Tab-separated table of C-alpha atoms in Angstrom:
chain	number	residue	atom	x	y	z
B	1	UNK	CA	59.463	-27.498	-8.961
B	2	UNK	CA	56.530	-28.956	-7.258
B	3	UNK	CA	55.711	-27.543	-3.839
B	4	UNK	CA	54.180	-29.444	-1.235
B	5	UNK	CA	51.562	-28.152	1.392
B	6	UNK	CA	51.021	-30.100	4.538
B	7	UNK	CA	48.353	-29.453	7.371
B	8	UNK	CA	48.162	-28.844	10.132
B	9	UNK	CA	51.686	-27.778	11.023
B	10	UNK	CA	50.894	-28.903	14.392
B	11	UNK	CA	48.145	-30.950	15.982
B	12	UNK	CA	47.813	-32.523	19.553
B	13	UNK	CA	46.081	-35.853	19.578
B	14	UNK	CA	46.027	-38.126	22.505
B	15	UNK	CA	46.823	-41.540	23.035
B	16	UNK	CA	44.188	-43.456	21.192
B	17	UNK	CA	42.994	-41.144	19.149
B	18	UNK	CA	43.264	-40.923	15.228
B	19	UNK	CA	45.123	-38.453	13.584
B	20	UNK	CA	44.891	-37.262	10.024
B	21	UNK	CA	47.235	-35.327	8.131
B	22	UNK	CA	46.638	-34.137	4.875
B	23	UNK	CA	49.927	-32.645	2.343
B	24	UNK	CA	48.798	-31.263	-1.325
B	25	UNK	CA	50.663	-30.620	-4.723
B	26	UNK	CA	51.190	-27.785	-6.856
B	27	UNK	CA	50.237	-30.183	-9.438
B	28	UNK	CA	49.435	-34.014	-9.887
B	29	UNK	CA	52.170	-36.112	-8.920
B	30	UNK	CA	49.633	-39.526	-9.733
B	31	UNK	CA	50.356	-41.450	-6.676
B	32	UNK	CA	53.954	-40.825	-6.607
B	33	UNK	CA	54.169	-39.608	-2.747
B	34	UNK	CA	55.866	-40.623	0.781
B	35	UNK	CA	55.575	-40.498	3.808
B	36	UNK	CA	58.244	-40.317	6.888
B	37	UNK	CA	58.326	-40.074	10.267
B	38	UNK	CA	60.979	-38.376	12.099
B	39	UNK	CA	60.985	-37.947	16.041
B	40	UNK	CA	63.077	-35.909	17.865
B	41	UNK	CA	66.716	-35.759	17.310
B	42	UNK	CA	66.783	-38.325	14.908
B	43	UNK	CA	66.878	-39.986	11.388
B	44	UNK	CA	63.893	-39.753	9.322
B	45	UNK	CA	62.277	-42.958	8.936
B	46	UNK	CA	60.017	-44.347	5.945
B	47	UNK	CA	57.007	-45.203	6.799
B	48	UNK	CA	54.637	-45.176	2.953
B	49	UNK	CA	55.327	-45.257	-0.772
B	50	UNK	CA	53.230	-44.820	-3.447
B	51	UNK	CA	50.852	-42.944	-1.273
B	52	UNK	CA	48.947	-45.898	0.733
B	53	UNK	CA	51.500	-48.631	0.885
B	54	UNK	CA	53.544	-49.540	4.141
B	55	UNK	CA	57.250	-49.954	4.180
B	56	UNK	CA	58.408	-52.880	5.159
B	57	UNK	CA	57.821	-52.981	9.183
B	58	UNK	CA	55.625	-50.236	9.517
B	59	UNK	CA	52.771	-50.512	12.264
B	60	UNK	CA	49.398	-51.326	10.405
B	61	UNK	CA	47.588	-48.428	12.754
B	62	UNK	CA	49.511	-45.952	9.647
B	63	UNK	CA	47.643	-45.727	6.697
B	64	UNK	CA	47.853	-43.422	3.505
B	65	UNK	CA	45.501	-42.714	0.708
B	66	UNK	CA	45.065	-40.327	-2.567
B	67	UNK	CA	45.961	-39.181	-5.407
B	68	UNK	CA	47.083	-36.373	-7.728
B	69	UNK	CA	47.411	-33.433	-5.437
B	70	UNK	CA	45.481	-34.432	-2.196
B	71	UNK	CA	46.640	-37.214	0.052
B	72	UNK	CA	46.595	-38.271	3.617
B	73	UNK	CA	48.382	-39.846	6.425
B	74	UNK	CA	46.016	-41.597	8.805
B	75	UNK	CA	46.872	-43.116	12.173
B	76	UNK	CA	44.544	-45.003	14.252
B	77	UNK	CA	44.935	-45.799	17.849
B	78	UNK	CA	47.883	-42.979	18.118
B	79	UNK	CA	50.482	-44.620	20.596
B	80	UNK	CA	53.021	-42.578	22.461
B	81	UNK	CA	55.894	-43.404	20.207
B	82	UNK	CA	54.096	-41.916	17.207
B	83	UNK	CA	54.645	-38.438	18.788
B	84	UNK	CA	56.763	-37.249	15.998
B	85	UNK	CA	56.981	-35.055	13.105
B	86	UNK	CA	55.720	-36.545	9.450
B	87	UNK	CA	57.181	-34.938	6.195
B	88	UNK	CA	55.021	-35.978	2.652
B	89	UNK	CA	57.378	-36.239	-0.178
B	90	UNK	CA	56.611	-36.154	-3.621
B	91	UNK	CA	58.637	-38.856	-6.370
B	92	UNK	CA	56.825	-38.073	-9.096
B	93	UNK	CA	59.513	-35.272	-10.775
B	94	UNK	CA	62.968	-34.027	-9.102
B	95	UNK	CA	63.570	-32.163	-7.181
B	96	UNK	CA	62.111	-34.672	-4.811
B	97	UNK	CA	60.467	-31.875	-2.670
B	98	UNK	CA	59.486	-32.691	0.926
B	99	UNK	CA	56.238	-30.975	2.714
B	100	UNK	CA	56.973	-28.223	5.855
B	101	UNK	CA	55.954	-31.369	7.875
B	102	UNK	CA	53.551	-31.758	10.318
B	103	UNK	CA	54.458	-31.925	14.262
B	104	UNK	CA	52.059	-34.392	16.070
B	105	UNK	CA	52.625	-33.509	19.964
B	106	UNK	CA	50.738	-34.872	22.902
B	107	UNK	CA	47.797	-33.379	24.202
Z	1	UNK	CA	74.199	-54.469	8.338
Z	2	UNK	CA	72.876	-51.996	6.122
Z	3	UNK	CA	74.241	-48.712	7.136
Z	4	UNK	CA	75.127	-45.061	5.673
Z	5	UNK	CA	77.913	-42.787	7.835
Z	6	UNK	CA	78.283	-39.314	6.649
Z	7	UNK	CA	81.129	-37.432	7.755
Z	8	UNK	CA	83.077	-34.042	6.467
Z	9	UNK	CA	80.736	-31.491	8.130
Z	10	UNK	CA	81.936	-28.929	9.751
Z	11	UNK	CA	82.807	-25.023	10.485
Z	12	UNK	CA	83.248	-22.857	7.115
Z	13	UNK	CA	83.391	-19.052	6.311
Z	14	UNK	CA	80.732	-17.600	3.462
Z	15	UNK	CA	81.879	-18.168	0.435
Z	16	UNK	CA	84.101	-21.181	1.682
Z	17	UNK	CA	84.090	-25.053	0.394
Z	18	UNK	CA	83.582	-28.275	1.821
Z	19	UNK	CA	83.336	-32.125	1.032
Z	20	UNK	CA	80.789	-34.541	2.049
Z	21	UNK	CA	81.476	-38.218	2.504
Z	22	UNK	CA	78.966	-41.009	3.066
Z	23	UNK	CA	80.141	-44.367	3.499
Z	24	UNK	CA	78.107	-47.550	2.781
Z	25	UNK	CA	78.135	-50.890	4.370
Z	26	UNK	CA	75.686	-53.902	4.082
Z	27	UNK	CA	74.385	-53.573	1.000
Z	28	UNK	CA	75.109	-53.616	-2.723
Z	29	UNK	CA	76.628	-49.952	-3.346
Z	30	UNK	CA	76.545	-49.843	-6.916
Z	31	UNK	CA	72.770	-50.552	-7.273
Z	32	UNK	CA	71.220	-48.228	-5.843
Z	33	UNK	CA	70.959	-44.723	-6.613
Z	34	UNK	CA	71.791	-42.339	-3.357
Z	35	UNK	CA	70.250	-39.244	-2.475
Z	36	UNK	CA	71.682	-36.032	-0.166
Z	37	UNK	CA	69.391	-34.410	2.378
Z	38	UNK	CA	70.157	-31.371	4.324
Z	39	UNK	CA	67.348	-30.168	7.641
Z	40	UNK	CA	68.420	-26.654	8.725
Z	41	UNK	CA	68.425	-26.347	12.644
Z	42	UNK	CA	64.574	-26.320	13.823
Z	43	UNK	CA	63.525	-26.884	10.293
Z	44	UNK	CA	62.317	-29.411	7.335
Z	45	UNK	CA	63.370	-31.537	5.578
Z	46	UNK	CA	64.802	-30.407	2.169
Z	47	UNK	CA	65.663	-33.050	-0.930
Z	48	UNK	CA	69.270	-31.276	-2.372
Z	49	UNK	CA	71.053	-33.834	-4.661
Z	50	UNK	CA	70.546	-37.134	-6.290
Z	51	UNK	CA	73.036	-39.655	-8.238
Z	52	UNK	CA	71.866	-42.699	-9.700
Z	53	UNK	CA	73.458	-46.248	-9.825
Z	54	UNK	CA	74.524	-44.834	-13.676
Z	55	UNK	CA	75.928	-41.719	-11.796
Z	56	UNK	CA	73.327	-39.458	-13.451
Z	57	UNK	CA	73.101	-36.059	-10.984
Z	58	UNK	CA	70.178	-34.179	-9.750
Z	59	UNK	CA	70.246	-31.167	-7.782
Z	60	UNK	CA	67.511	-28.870	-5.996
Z	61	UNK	CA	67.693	-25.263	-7.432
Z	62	UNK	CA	68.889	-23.646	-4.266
Z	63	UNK	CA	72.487	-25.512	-5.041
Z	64	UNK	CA	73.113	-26.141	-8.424
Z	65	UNK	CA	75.909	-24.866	-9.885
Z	66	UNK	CA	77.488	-24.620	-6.313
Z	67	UNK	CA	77.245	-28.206	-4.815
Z	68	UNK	CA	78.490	-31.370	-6.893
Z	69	UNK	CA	77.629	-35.251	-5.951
Z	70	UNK	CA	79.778	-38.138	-6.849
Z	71	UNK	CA	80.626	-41.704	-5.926
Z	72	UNK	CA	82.867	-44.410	-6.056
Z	73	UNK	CA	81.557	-47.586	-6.150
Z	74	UNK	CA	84.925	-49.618	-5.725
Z	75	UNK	CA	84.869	-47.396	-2.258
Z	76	UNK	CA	81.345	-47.767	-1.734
Z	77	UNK	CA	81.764	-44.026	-0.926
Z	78	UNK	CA	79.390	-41.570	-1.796
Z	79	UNK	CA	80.483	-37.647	-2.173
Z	80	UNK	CA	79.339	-34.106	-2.068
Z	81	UNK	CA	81.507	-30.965	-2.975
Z	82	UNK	CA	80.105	-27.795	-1.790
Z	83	UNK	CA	81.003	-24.687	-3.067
Z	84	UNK	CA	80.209	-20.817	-2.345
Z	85	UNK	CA	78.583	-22.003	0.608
Z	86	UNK	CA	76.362	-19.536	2.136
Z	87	UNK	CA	74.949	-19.260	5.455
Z	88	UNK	CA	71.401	-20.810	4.715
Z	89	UNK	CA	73.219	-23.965	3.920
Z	90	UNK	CA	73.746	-24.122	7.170
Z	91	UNK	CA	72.304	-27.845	8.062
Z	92	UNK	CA	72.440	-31.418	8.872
Z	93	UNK	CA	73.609	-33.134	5.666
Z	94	UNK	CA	71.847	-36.516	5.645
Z	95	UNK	CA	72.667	-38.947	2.777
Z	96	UNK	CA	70.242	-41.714	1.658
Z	97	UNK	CA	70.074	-44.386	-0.207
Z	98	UNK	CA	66.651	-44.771	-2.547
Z	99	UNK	CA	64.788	-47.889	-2.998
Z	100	UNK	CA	62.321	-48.865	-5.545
Z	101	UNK	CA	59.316	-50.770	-5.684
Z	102	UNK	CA	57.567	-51.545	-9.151
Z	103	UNK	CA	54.458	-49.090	-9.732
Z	104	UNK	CA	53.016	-50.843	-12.621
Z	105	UNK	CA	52.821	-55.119	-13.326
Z	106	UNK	CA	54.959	-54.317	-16.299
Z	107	UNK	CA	57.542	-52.474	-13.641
Z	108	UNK	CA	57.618	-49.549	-16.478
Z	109	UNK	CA	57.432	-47.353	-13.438
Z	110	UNK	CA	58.779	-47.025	-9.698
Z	111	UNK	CA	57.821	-45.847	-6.538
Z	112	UNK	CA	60.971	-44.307	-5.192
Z	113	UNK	CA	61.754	-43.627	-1.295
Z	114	UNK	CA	64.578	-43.263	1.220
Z	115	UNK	CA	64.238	-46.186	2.971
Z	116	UNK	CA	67.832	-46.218	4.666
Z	117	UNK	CA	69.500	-43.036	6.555
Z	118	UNK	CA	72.961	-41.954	7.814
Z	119	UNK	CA	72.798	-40.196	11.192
Z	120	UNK	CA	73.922	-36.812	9.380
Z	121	UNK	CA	76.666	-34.402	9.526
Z	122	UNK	CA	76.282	-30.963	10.565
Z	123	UNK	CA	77.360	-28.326	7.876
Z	124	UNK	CA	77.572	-24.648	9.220
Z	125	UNK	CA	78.662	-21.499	7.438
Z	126	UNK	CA	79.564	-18.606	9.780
């Protein structure tokens, strides 16, 4: 299976700032890789596929990038509904592993 | 409306069984492949079980042999039979439907993510 590293676990960031998160394969998964965002008590929601493009809906302040085993989740201008966990997923081989996740909290 | 609603979870002894149902609405059913997700209290997310729109099965390590996914696409229903449960499958069972996007100009390959989300129902072994 392909594990998936994220980091930080945690960060604190404030309002305006940018944030980057960065997740990293056991092994290349090209530029097979997601990203979600899920906040507190609820559903996971997709936010990147393919490692830099937006889902459908998804604030333009989110950006992704890489590929193989590094990629990150950029977001500029950090707004207080982006206080939230994000999970990288890898679709290159299943299992479909997720990252640990990184918890974005305000500072 | 395109919407998933699990439902089944509940309170089971080690070593008991359960069955998960998701039930689909707003959307074609039988085109889509569907994926399980289970998030174990104050933890991660973790991918468990797959079924395409040809009902070919995937399943994470930490449950095959043990858990089983099915559907029924003249119910729209999707299904997952647990067995031998143990207490670290303790969780929130999400199920998920997968959406693809065409990696190549040729479409030879696809991005795939879970773009849609039930609201989950909690499994717990005790």
């Amino acid at each position: 299976d392909i594990q998936m590293t994220q980091s930080p676990s945690s960060l604190s960031a404030s309002v305006g700032d940018r944030v980057t998160i960065t997740c990293r394969a056991s092994q290349s998964v090209n530029s097979y890789l997601n990203w979600y965002q899920q906040k507190s008590g609820k559903v996971p929601k997709f936010l990147i596929y393919g490692a830099s493009n937006l889902q459908g809906g998804v604030p333009s302040r989110f950006s992704g990038s890489g590929s193989g085993t590094e990629f990150t989740l950029t977001i500029n201008n950090l707004q207080p509904e982006d206080f939230a966990t994000y999970y990288c997923q890898q679709s290159f081989s299943t299992p479909y592993t997720f990252g640990q996740g990184t918890r974005v909290e305000i500072k | 409306e395109v919407q998933l609603v699990e439902s089944g979870g509940g309170l089971v002894q080690p070593g008991g069984s359960l069955r998960l149902s998701c039930a689909a609405s707003g959307f074609r059913f039988s085109s889509y492949s569907l994926t399980w997700v289970r998030q174990a209290p104050g933890k991660g997310l973790e991918w468990i079980s797959y079924i395409s729109s040809s009902d070919g099965a995937q399943y994470a390590g930490s449950v095959k042999g043990r858990f089983t996914v099915s559907r029924d696409n003249a119910k729209n229903s999707l299904s997952l039979q647990m067995y031998n449960l143990r207490a670290e499958d303790t969780a929130v069972y999400y199920c998920a439907r997968e959406v693809g996007y065409c990696a190549t100009t040729s479409c030879s390959h696809y991005y795939y993510g879970l773009d849609v989300w039930g609201h989950g129902t909690t499994v717990t072994v005790s």
